[in-house]
Short mmCIF file of C-alpha atoms in Angstrom, two decimals:
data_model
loop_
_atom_site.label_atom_id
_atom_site.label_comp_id
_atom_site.label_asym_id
_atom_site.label_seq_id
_atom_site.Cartn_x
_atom_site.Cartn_y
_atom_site.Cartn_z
CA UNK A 174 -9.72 1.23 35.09
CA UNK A 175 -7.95 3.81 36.84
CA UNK A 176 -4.02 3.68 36.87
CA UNK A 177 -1.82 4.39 39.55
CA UNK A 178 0.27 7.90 38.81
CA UNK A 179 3.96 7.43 39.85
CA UNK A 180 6.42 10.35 41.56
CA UNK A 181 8.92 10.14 37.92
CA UNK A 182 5.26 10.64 35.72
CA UNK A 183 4.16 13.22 37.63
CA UNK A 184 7.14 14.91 37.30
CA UNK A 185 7.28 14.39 33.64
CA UNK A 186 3.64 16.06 33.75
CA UNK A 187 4.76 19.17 35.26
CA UNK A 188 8.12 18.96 33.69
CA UNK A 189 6.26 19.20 30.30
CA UNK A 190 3.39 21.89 31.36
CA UNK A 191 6.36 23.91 32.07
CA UNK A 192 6.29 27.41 29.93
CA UNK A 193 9.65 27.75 27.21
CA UNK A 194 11.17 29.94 29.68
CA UNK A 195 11.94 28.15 32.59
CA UNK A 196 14.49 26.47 29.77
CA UNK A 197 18.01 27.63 30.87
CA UNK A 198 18.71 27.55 26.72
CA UNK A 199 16.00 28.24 24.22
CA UNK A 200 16.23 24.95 22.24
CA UNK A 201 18.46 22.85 24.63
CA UNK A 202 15.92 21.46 26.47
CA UNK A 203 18.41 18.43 27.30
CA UNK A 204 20.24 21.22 29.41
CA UNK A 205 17.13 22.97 31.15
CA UNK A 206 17.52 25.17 34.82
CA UNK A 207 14.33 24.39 36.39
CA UNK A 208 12.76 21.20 34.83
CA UNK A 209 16.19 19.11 35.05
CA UNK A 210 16.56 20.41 38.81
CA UNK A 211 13.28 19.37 39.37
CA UNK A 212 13.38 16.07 37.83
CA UNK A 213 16.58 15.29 38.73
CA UNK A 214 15.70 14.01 42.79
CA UNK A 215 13.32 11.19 41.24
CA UNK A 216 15.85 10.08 38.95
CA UNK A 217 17.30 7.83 42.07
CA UNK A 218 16.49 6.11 44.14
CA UNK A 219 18.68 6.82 46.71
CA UNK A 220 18.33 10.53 46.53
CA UNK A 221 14.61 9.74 46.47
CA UNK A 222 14.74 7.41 49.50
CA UNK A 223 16.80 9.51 51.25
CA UNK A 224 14.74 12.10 51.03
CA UNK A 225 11.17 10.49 51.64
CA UNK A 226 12.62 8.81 54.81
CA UNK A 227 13.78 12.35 56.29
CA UNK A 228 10.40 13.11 55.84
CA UNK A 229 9.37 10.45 57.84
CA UNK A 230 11.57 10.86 60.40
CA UNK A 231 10.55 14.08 60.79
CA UNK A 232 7.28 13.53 61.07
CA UNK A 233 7.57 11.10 63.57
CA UNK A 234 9.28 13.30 65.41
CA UNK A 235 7.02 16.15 65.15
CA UNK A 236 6.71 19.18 66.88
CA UNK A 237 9.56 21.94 65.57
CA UNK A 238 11.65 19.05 63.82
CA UNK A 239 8.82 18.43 61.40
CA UNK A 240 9.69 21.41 59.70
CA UNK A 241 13.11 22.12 61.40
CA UNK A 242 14.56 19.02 59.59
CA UNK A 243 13.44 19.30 56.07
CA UNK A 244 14.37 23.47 56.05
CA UNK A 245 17.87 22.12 57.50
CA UNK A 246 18.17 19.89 54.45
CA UNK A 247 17.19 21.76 51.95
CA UNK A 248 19.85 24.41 53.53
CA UNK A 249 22.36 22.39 53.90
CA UNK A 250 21.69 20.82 50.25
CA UNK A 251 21.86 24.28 48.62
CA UNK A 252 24.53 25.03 50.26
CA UNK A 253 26.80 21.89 49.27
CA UNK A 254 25.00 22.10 45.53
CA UNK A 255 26.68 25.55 45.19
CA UNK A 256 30.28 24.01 45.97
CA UNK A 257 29.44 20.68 43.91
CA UNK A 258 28.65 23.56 41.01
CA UNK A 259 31.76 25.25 41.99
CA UNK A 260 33.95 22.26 41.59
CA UNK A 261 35.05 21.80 45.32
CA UNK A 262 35.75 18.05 46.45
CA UNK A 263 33.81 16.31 48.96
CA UNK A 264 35.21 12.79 49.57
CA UNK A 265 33.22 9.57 49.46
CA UNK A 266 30.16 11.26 48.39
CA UNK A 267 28.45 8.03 46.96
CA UNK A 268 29.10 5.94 50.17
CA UNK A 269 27.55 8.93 52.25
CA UNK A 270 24.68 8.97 50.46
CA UNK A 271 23.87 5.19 50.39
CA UNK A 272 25.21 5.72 54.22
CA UNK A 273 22.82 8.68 54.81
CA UNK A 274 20.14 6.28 53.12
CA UNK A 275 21.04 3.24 55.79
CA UNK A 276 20.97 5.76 58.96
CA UNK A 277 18.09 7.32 58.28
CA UNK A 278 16.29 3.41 57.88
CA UNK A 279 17.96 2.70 61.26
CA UNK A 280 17.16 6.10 62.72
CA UNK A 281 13.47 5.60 61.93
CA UNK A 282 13.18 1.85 62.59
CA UNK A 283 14.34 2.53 65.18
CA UNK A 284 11.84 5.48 65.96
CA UNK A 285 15.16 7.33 67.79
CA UNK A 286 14.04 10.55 69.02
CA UNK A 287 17.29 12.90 69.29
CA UNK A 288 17.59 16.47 70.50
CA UNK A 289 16.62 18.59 67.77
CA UNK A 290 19.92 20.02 67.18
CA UNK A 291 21.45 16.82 67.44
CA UNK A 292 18.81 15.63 64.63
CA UNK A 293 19.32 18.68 62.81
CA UNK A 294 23.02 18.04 62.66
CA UNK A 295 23.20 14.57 61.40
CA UNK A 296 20.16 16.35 58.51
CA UNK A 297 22.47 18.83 57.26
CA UNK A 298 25.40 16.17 56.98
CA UNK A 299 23.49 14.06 55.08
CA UNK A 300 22.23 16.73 53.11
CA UNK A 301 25.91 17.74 52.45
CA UNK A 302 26.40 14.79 50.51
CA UNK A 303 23.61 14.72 47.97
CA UNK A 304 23.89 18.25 47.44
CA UNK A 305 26.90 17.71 46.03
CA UNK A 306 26.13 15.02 43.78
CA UNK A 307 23.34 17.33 43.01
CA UNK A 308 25.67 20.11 42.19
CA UNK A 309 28.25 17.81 40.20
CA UNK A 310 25.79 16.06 38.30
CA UNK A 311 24.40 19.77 36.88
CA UNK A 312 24.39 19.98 33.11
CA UNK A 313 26.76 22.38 31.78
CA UNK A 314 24.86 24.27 30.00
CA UNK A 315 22.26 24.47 32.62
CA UNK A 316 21.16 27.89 34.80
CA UNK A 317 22.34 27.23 37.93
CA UNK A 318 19.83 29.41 39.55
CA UNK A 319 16.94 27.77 37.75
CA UNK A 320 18.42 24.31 38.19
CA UNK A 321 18.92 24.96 41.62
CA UNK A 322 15.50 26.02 42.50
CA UNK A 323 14.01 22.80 40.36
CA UNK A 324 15.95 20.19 42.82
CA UNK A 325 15.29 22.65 45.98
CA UNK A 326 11.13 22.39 45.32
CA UNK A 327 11.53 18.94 44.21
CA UNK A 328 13.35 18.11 47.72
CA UNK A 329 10.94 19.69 49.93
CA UNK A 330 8.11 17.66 48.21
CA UNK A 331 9.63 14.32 48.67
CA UNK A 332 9.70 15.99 52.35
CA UNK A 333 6.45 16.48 52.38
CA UNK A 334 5.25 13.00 50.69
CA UNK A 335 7.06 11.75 53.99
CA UNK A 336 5.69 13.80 56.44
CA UNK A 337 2.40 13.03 54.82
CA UNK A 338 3.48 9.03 54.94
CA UNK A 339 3.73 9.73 59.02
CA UNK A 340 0.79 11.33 59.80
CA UNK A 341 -1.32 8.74 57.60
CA UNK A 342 0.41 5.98 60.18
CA UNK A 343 0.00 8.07 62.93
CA UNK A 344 -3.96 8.05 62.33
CA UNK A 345 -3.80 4.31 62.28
CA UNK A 346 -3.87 2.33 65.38
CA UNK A 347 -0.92 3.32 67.48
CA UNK A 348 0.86 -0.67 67.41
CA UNK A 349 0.02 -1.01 64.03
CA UNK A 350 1.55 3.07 62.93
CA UNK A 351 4.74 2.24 64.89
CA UNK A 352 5.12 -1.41 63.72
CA UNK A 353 4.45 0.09 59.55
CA UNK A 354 7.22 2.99 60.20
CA UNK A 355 9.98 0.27 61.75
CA UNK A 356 9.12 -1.69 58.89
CA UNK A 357 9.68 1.04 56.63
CA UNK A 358 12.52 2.10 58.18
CA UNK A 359 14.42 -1.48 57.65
CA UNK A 360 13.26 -1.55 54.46
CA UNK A 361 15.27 1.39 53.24
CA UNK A 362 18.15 0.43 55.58
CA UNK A 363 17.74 -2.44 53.59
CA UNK A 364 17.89 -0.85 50.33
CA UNK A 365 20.59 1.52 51.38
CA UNK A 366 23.25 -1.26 52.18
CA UNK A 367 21.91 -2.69 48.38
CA UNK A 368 22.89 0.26 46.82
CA UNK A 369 26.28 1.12 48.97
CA UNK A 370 27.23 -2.80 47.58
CA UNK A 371 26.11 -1.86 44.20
CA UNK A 372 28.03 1.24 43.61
#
C-alpha cells in the first residue's frame, strides 16, 4: 500500500541526507545553518500557508508576476531575516503574518488581479513580516549564512508547490479551476483569522 509523503517528511528526508558539513557546529546538530533554515518554513503553518498561497496567487496571475512575486518575497524575506538576526524591532509581527495569511486567502478567492507593482508591493510587505520571525526565531548558535540559505530554498519551493497547485487547476475545466482556487483561497482566509484568534 503506498503512503502518502508529507512536505515536514520530506524535509526530514533531505534534512537527514544532508552531508556533516552543512552543520553550522560539528556536533550541535540542534543548532544547524542549512537544515534548521530549511526545515524551519514547514514547521507552521502559517508560514507554510502563507507561502503556498503566494504561490498560488502568483500563478493565477501569471505572466511576469509568476516569478516577479515569489523573487519579491524571497527578497524582501532575506532582507527582513537579516534585521530579525540583527535584533531590530518590527511591531505586530505575529498579527501580520496571520494578516498576510487572511489577505492573501481574500486576494486569491477573490482571484484580484492588481498591477504588478502594486502586487509586488503588498508581496514584499508580507514578506517583511515572516522574515523577521524567521530571523528572530534563528538558533543562536546557528550560521546565519547557512541558515539563511536553508529557509530562502525552502521558501521558493513552497512557491513553487503553489504555482504548481495553479497550473494543475488551470488545466481543469475553466468553472471548475476558478471555483477550486476561490475555495482555496477562503479556506486559508479561513485558517488565517483561526490562527490571528489563536495567538
Amino acid at each position: 500500500m503506498t503512503r502518502k509523503i508529507s512536505i515536514a517528511a520530506l524535509a526530514a528526508a533531505v534534512a537527514a541526507s544532508l552531508p556533516s558539513a552543512a552543520w553550522a557546529h560539528a556536533g550541535h546538530e540542534h543548532a544547524a545553518g542549512f537544515v534548521s533554515g530549511f526545515a524551519h518554513p514547514f514547521g507552521g503553518l502559517d508560514h507554510l500557508l502563507a507561502m503556498v498561497l503566494l504561490g498560488v496567487w502568483a500563478g493565477q496571475a501569471g505572466g511576469r508576476a509568476t516569478w516577479a512575486l515569489p523573487l519579491a518575497f524571497v527578497t524582501a524575506m532575506v532582507g527582513a531575516g537579516i534585521l530579525g538576526m540583527a535584533g531590530t524591532g518590527l511591531p505586530a509581527v505575529e498579527l501580520g503574518i496571520a494578516g498576510s495569511v487572511v489577505a492573501l486567502g481574500v486576494l486569491l478567492a477573490l482571484q484580484a488581479r492588481l498591477p504588478l507593482a502594486g502586487a509586488v508591493a503588498v508581496t514584499a510587505v508580507f514578506a517583511a513580516f515572516h522574515g523577521h520571525a524567521h530571523g528572530m526565531e534563528m538558533p543562536g548558535a546557528a550560521n546565519p549564512l547557512l541558515y539563511g540559505a536553508g529557509f530562502a530554498i525552502a521558501t521558493a519551493l513552497l512557491h513553487g508547490a503553489g504555482i504548481a497547485i495553479a497550473q494543475g487547476l488551470r488545466v481543469a475545466s475553466v468553472p471548475a479551476g476558478r471555483i477550486a482556487a476561490r475555495g482555496l483561497g477562503v479556506l486559508g482566509a479561513a485558517c488565517g483569522v483561526a490562527i490571528a484568534a489563536i495567538g
